[in-house]
């Protein structure tokens, strides 16, 4: 059996926050942000919009593209570091909204690698039981609510959004469509370099933690940058070697959108020309778990990726977590 992409969907909030807007909030400049990150603007959810609302919009679009309804789903998995609540999960919230009565639903926390993790978990869960056919996997983030808008080191980087994929288990297709190879890793030894310190059981929320800005993303940028390039390249090479796919056979490379300099460094080391690299960081910034899903959806809907084309996904995030996947669409 193969696990194929039956449909994709994405959603970004309407409100745009430009670099010029940020110049009025912190000591930064459009020039610094563009040259150091490639970001020009990002989307910000409305106060009443939570991450499950963004996930719902993306999920509906993916279901429509797949030609199925919530009732057809066997599982819903949401990757997020900004769930509506610690519990219940966004997965369960979506189940009710989508009428996915027979699906079992849960969340995955793998930071920016979340969507890739859910692709792997969704694939495994579908393969496990013969009667399971459809999994809806979604990366959805409202990072604006864990961004410290007084910290120029981080606030220029992040944005809100959601990307969704419907996975379907089918008999093997003649053109070999489906998930071809994956390579997924974690290294908790680097847990401290990218995290949100408070709000969990280690440092529960208090008035002091709020005063100390401990409910926001903290990142050692330079260290994260170096690790990201090496990890994304290594995972990408592993899937290419294990599948016997050369760089020239890949239609589109979709890297996690954390920094244009990281994306370009990864492409250079993988020998991928610019025209086969998918980039939308200029419009959305880093949307963590949503990033790869939004890119996949835009690449497919714009015709950059056509049926039969091979996509190479590669990602990196807090945990640390990283990985890559080769998928024939
Ligand atoms: O999504 C998952 C993982 N995330 C990543 O992979 C992100 C990885 N890291 C990065 O993308 C980059 O490290 C950053 C974009 C976060 C920072 O870029 P950098 O080139 O590594 O800059 P830096 O942190 O080394 O800072 C260079 C200078 C510093 O000033 P001094 O100490 O040299 O005087 C910073 O204070 O740039 C300063 N700076 C800024 N200046 C204007 C930092 N942020 C800003 C800013 N505007 N927004």
XYZ file of C-alpha atoms and ligand atoms in Angstrom:
377
model
C 0.000 0.000 0.000
C 1.037 3.640 -0.481
C 0.309 6.692 1.611
C -0.467 9.483 -0.852
C -1.330 13.156 -0.573
C -5.039 13.339 -1.343
C -5.364 17.089 -0.720
C -3.745 20.101 0.908
C -5.033 23.344 2.383
C -3.666 26.392 4.126
C -4.854 29.501 5.871
C -3.169 32.706 7.011
C -4.909 35.510 8.904
C -5.712 38.674 6.980
C -3.832 41.138 9.181
C -0.369 41.969 7.823
C 2.443 43.225 10.052
C 5.193 44.775 7.918
C 8.824 45.454 8.729
C 7.913 49.149 8.706
C 5.352 48.448 11.450
C 8.058 46.698 13.502
C 10.385 49.696 13.097
C 7.845 51.595 15.218
C 7.788 48.902 17.923
C 11.487 47.989 18.500
C 14.951 49.236 17.541
C 15.174 47.544 14.134
C 15.074 48.348 10.430
C 13.466 46.960 7.305
C 16.963 46.651 5.846
C 18.246 44.530 8.787
C 15.242 42.225 8.753
C 15.319 41.723 4.967
C 19.041 41.102 4.700
C 19.408 38.944 7.844
C 16.186 36.904 7.451
C 14.480 37.493 4.073
C 11.231 38.449 5.842
C 9.195 41.406 4.553
C 5.909 40.869 6.363
C 4.047 38.319 8.474
C 0.389 37.553 9.291
C -1.106 38.120 12.730
C -4.283 36.426 13.965
C -7.104 38.458 15.464
C -7.406 38.366 19.283
C -10.472 36.117 18.988
C -8.764 33.707 16.566
C -6.983 30.772 18.227
C -4.704 28.215 16.587
C -7.528 25.660 16.215
C -9.505 28.262 14.241
C -6.580 28.633 11.830
C -6.260 24.821 11.697
C -9.969 24.498 10.954
C -9.758 26.800 7.919
C -6.727 24.962 6.532
C -8.298 21.584 7.332
C -11.551 22.417 5.499
C -9.588 23.406 2.409
C -7.554 20.187 2.510
C -10.713 18.064 2.911
C -12.326 19.856 -0.015
C -9.236 19.307 -2.179
C -9.276 15.605 -1.247
C -13.006 15.370 -2.030
C -13.917 13.957 1.389
C -15.613 15.189 4.573
C -14.694 15.047 8.240
C -16.833 11.926 8.616
C -14.377 10.027 6.379
C -11.366 10.687 8.620
C -9.785 7.935 10.718
C -7.477 10.287 12.618
C -6.712 13.995 13.052
C -3.254 15.025 14.245
C -2.415 18.662 14.918
C 1.190 19.824 15.323
C 1.444 23.012 17.366
C 3.351 24.757 20.149
C 0.447 27.176 20.558
C -2.613 24.965 21.183
C -5.876 26.593 22.264
C -5.370 24.992 25.696
C -2.864 22.684 27.366
C -5.800 20.265 27.155
C -8.104 19.331 25.504
C -6.072 18.976 22.326
C -6.612 21.017 19.177
C -7.150 17.637 17.502
C -10.260 17.006 19.625
C -11.495 20.562 19.116
C -11.198 20.084 15.347
C -12.921 16.716 15.502
C -16.073 18.378 16.831
C -15.896 21.250 14.320
C -15.328 18.925 11.352
C -17.844 16.249 12.397
C -15.063 13.678 12.313
C -16.980 11.294 14.555
C -14.985 8.125 13.898
C -11.528 9.778 14.060
C -9.216 9.537 17.063
C -7.521 12.874 17.578
C -4.501 14.312 19.335
C -1.721 16.940 19.175
C 1.997 16.590 18.561
C 4.609 19.016 19.864
C 7.744 18.981 17.734
C 8.058 22.760 17.230
C 8.928 23.696 13.640
C 9.307 20.015 12.667
C 5.707 19.353 13.696
C 4.150 18.878 10.259
C 6.890 16.476 9.216
C 6.386 14.495 12.432
C 2.625 14.301 11.789
C 3.227 13.048 8.237
C 5.334 10.235 9.682
C 2.876 9.450 12.488
C -0.126 9.672 10.147
C 1.534 7.315 7.726
C 2.348 4.816 10.478
C -1.176 4.949 11.943
C -2.803 4.364 8.552
C -0.503 1.444 7.816
C -1.170 -0.134 11.213
C -4.826 -1.141 10.691
C -6.198 -2.320 7.311
C -9.546 -0.488 7.634
C -7.960 2.944 8.188
C -7.893 5.093 5.041
C -7.669 8.840 5.764
C -5.572 10.969 8.133
C -5.818 14.751 8.384
C -2.527 16.220 9.589
C -2.181 19.925 10.300
C 0.512 22.325 11.470
C -1.126 25.365 13.075
C 0.383 28.200 15.070
C -0.594 31.453 16.685
C 2.996 32.380 17.479
C 2.012 36.031 17.919
C 0.687 35.121 21.387
C 4.067 33.705 22.549
C 6.197 36.377 20.845
C 7.854 39.006 23.017
C 6.990 42.168 21.086
C 9.654 44.087 23.012
C 12.510 41.710 22.007
C 13.963 42.629 18.609
C 15.984 39.379 18.507
C 12.816 37.320 18.091
C 9.769 39.486 17.364
C 10.763 40.186 13.766
C 10.857 36.475 12.934
C 7.486 34.892 13.615
C 3.981 34.811 12.146
C 0.658 32.972 12.389
C -0.902 30.427 10.018
C -1.859 26.840 9.316
C -1.126 24.196 6.694
C -2.996 20.896 6.302
C -2.562 17.633 4.411
C -5.014 14.770 3.886
C -3.121 11.478 3.711
C -4.832 8.546 2.010
C -3.868 4.888 2.030
C -4.262 3.432 -1.464
C -3.093 0.500 -3.520
C 0.292 1.287 -5.041
C -0.131 3.614 -8.005
C 1.573 3.029 -11.368
C 3.492 6.284 -11.117
C 4.720 5.493 -7.583
C 2.887 8.356 -5.860
C 3.115 8.729 -2.098
C 5.574 9.140 0.742
C 8.791 7.608 -0.578
C 11.206 8.067 2.334
C 11.447 9.879 5.663
C 14.237 10.569 8.132
C 13.325 12.041 11.500
C 15.456 12.948 14.515
C 15.514 14.612 17.932
C 18.323 15.720 20.246
C 17.203 16.835 23.691
C 20.755 17.816 24.618
C 20.052 21.123 22.885
C 16.640 21.675 24.501
C 17.766 24.947 26.096
C 18.650 26.872 22.943
C 15.078 27.302 21.718
C 12.239 27.250 24.193
C 9.392 28.924 26.054
C 10.541 28.730 29.679
C 7.345 29.052 31.729
C 3.777 27.827 31.724
C 4.535 24.114 32.098
C 5.128 22.067 35.255
C 8.810 23.134 35.543
C 7.988 26.835 35.912
C 4.233 27.206 36.375
C 2.677 30.551 35.504
C 2.844 33.190 38.237
C 2.647 36.970 38.250
C 6.446 36.937 38.417
C 6.853 34.732 35.319
C 4.630 37.125 33.422
C 6.650 40.122 34.652
C 9.890 38.318 33.638
C 8.620 37.659 30.073
C 9.029 33.904 30.562
C 5.946 33.000 28.518
C 7.635 34.003 25.291
C 9.944 32.298 22.766
C 13.630 32.472 23.753
C 16.212 31.531 21.142
C 19.998 31.438 20.832
C 19.845 32.510 17.197
C 23.395 31.988 16.009
C 23.754 28.505 17.546
C 20.328 27.495 16.211
C 21.278 28.726 12.736
C 24.393 26.548 12.525
C 22.661 23.439 13.814
C 19.688 23.998 11.489
C 21.751 24.070 8.287
C 23.715 20.917 9.151
C 20.673 18.975 10.349
C 18.431 19.880 7.393
C 21.141 18.996 4.875
C 21.982 15.722 6.607
C 18.340 14.554 6.789
C 17.712 15.593 3.178
C 20.766 13.645 1.975
C 19.669 10.595 3.971
C 16.230 10.407 2.316
C 17.723 10.978 -1.124
C 20.262 8.187 -0.633
C 17.753 5.773 0.917
C 15.302 6.341 -1.956
C 17.995 6.432 -4.653
C 16.747 9.846 -5.821
C 19.273 12.347 -7.221
C 19.033 16.082 -6.663
C 18.209 16.538 -10.389
C 15.074 14.343 -10.019
C 13.520 16.563 -7.346
C 10.832 18.911 -8.651
C 10.620 21.233 -5.666
C 12.563 21.526 -2.425
C 10.430 22.809 0.449
C 12.583 23.822 3.405
C 11.166 25.037 6.712
C 10.924 28.825 6.398
C 13.024 30.050 9.337
C 15.550 32.275 7.599
C 16.296 32.862 3.889
C 20.005 32.516 4.625
C 19.381 29.046 6.105
C 17.216 28.104 3.106
C 19.895 29.247 0.635
C 22.688 27.504 2.537
C 20.705 24.254 2.536
C 19.943 24.560 -1.203
C 23.579 25.267 -2.011
C 24.806 22.236 -0.077
C 22.193 20.022 -1.735
C 23.099 21.426 -5.154
C 19.541 22.629 -5.791
C 19.148 25.570 -8.192
C 17.076 28.555 -7.077
C 14.195 27.815 -9.453
C 13.500 24.513 -7.688
C 13.482 26.036 -4.214
C 10.146 27.014 -2.658
C 10.307 30.224 -0.633
C 7.496 32.222 0.962
C 9.263 33.437 4.115
C 9.083 36.977 2.693
C 5.265 36.921 3.089
C 4.753 34.949 6.294
C 7.979 34.825 8.348
C 8.543 31.708 10.436
C 5.214 30.019 11.195
C 6.830 27.038 12.964
C 4.758 23.844 12.518
C 2.587 25.532 9.879
C 5.446 26.512 7.576
C 5.962 23.306 5.552
C 2.206 22.729 5.164
C 1.580 26.267 3.899
C 4.448 25.867 1.415
C 3.176 22.486 0.183
C -0.294 23.886 -0.354
C 0.953 26.995 -2.184
C 3.337 24.918 -4.315
C 0.535 22.533 -5.326
C -2.190 25.123 -5.888
C 0.116 27.380 -7.915
C 1.125 24.474 -10.180
C 4.773 24.518 -9.062
C 4.200 20.897 -8.017
C 2.207 18.684 -10.391
C 0.987 15.106 -10.030
C 3.996 12.822 -10.306
C 6.542 15.464 -9.206
C 8.889 14.693 -6.305
C 8.941 17.090 -3.351
C 11.781 17.167 -0.849
C 10.740 18.546 2.545
C 13.371 19.374 5.135
C 12.892 20.970 8.516
C 14.392 21.887 11.857
C 13.046 23.170 15.165
C 13.068 23.358 18.931
C 13.569 20.167 20.914
C 15.775 19.893 18.982
C 13.837 18.153 16.238
C 14.589 17.820 12.543
C 13.973 15.650 9.541
C 13.230 15.305 5.862
C 10.740 13.555 3.605
C 10.612 12.670 -0.082
C 7.090 12.577 -1.474
C 5.919 11.915 -5.020
C 2.765 14.033 -5.348
O 12.417 27.852 13.316
C 13.303 27.067 13.992
C 14.598 27.490 14.217
N 14.930 28.882 14.101
C 15.960 29.221 13.367
O 16.503 28.381 12.702
C 16.467 30.624 13.427
C 17.962 30.613 13.401
N 18.643 31.882 13.606
C 18.504 32.937 12.786
O 17.734 32.934 11.845
C 19.407 34.133 13.023
O 20.398 33.784 13.961
C 18.672 35.394 13.516
C 17.840 35.964 12.377
C 17.792 35.068 14.691
C 19.682 36.462 13.910
O 20.572 36.747 12.841
P 22.144 36.763 13.068
O 22.752 37.128 11.806
O 22.514 35.428 13.661
O 22.300 37.952 14.090
P 22.913 37.922 15.554
O 21.967 37.284 16.507
O 24.300 37.397 15.487
O 22.960 39.468 15.855
C 23.784 40.354 15.095
C 23.505 41.770 15.548
C 23.512 41.927 17.048
O 24.075 43.187 17.356
P 25.598 43.300 17.869
O 25.647 42.470 19.129
O 26.428 42.712 16.763
O 25.763 44.764 18.086
C 22.055 41.953 17.417
O 21.798 42.661 18.600
O 22.204 42.150 15.120
C 21.479 42.671 16.239
N 20.071 42.375 16.031
C 19.240 43.230 15.387
N 19.438 44.433 14.834
C 18.386 45.040 14.242
C 19.368 41.284 16.401
N 18.078 41.402 16.029
C 17.983 42.613 15.398
C 16.916 43.284 14.780
N 17.166 44.484 14.217
N 15.677 42.765 14.719
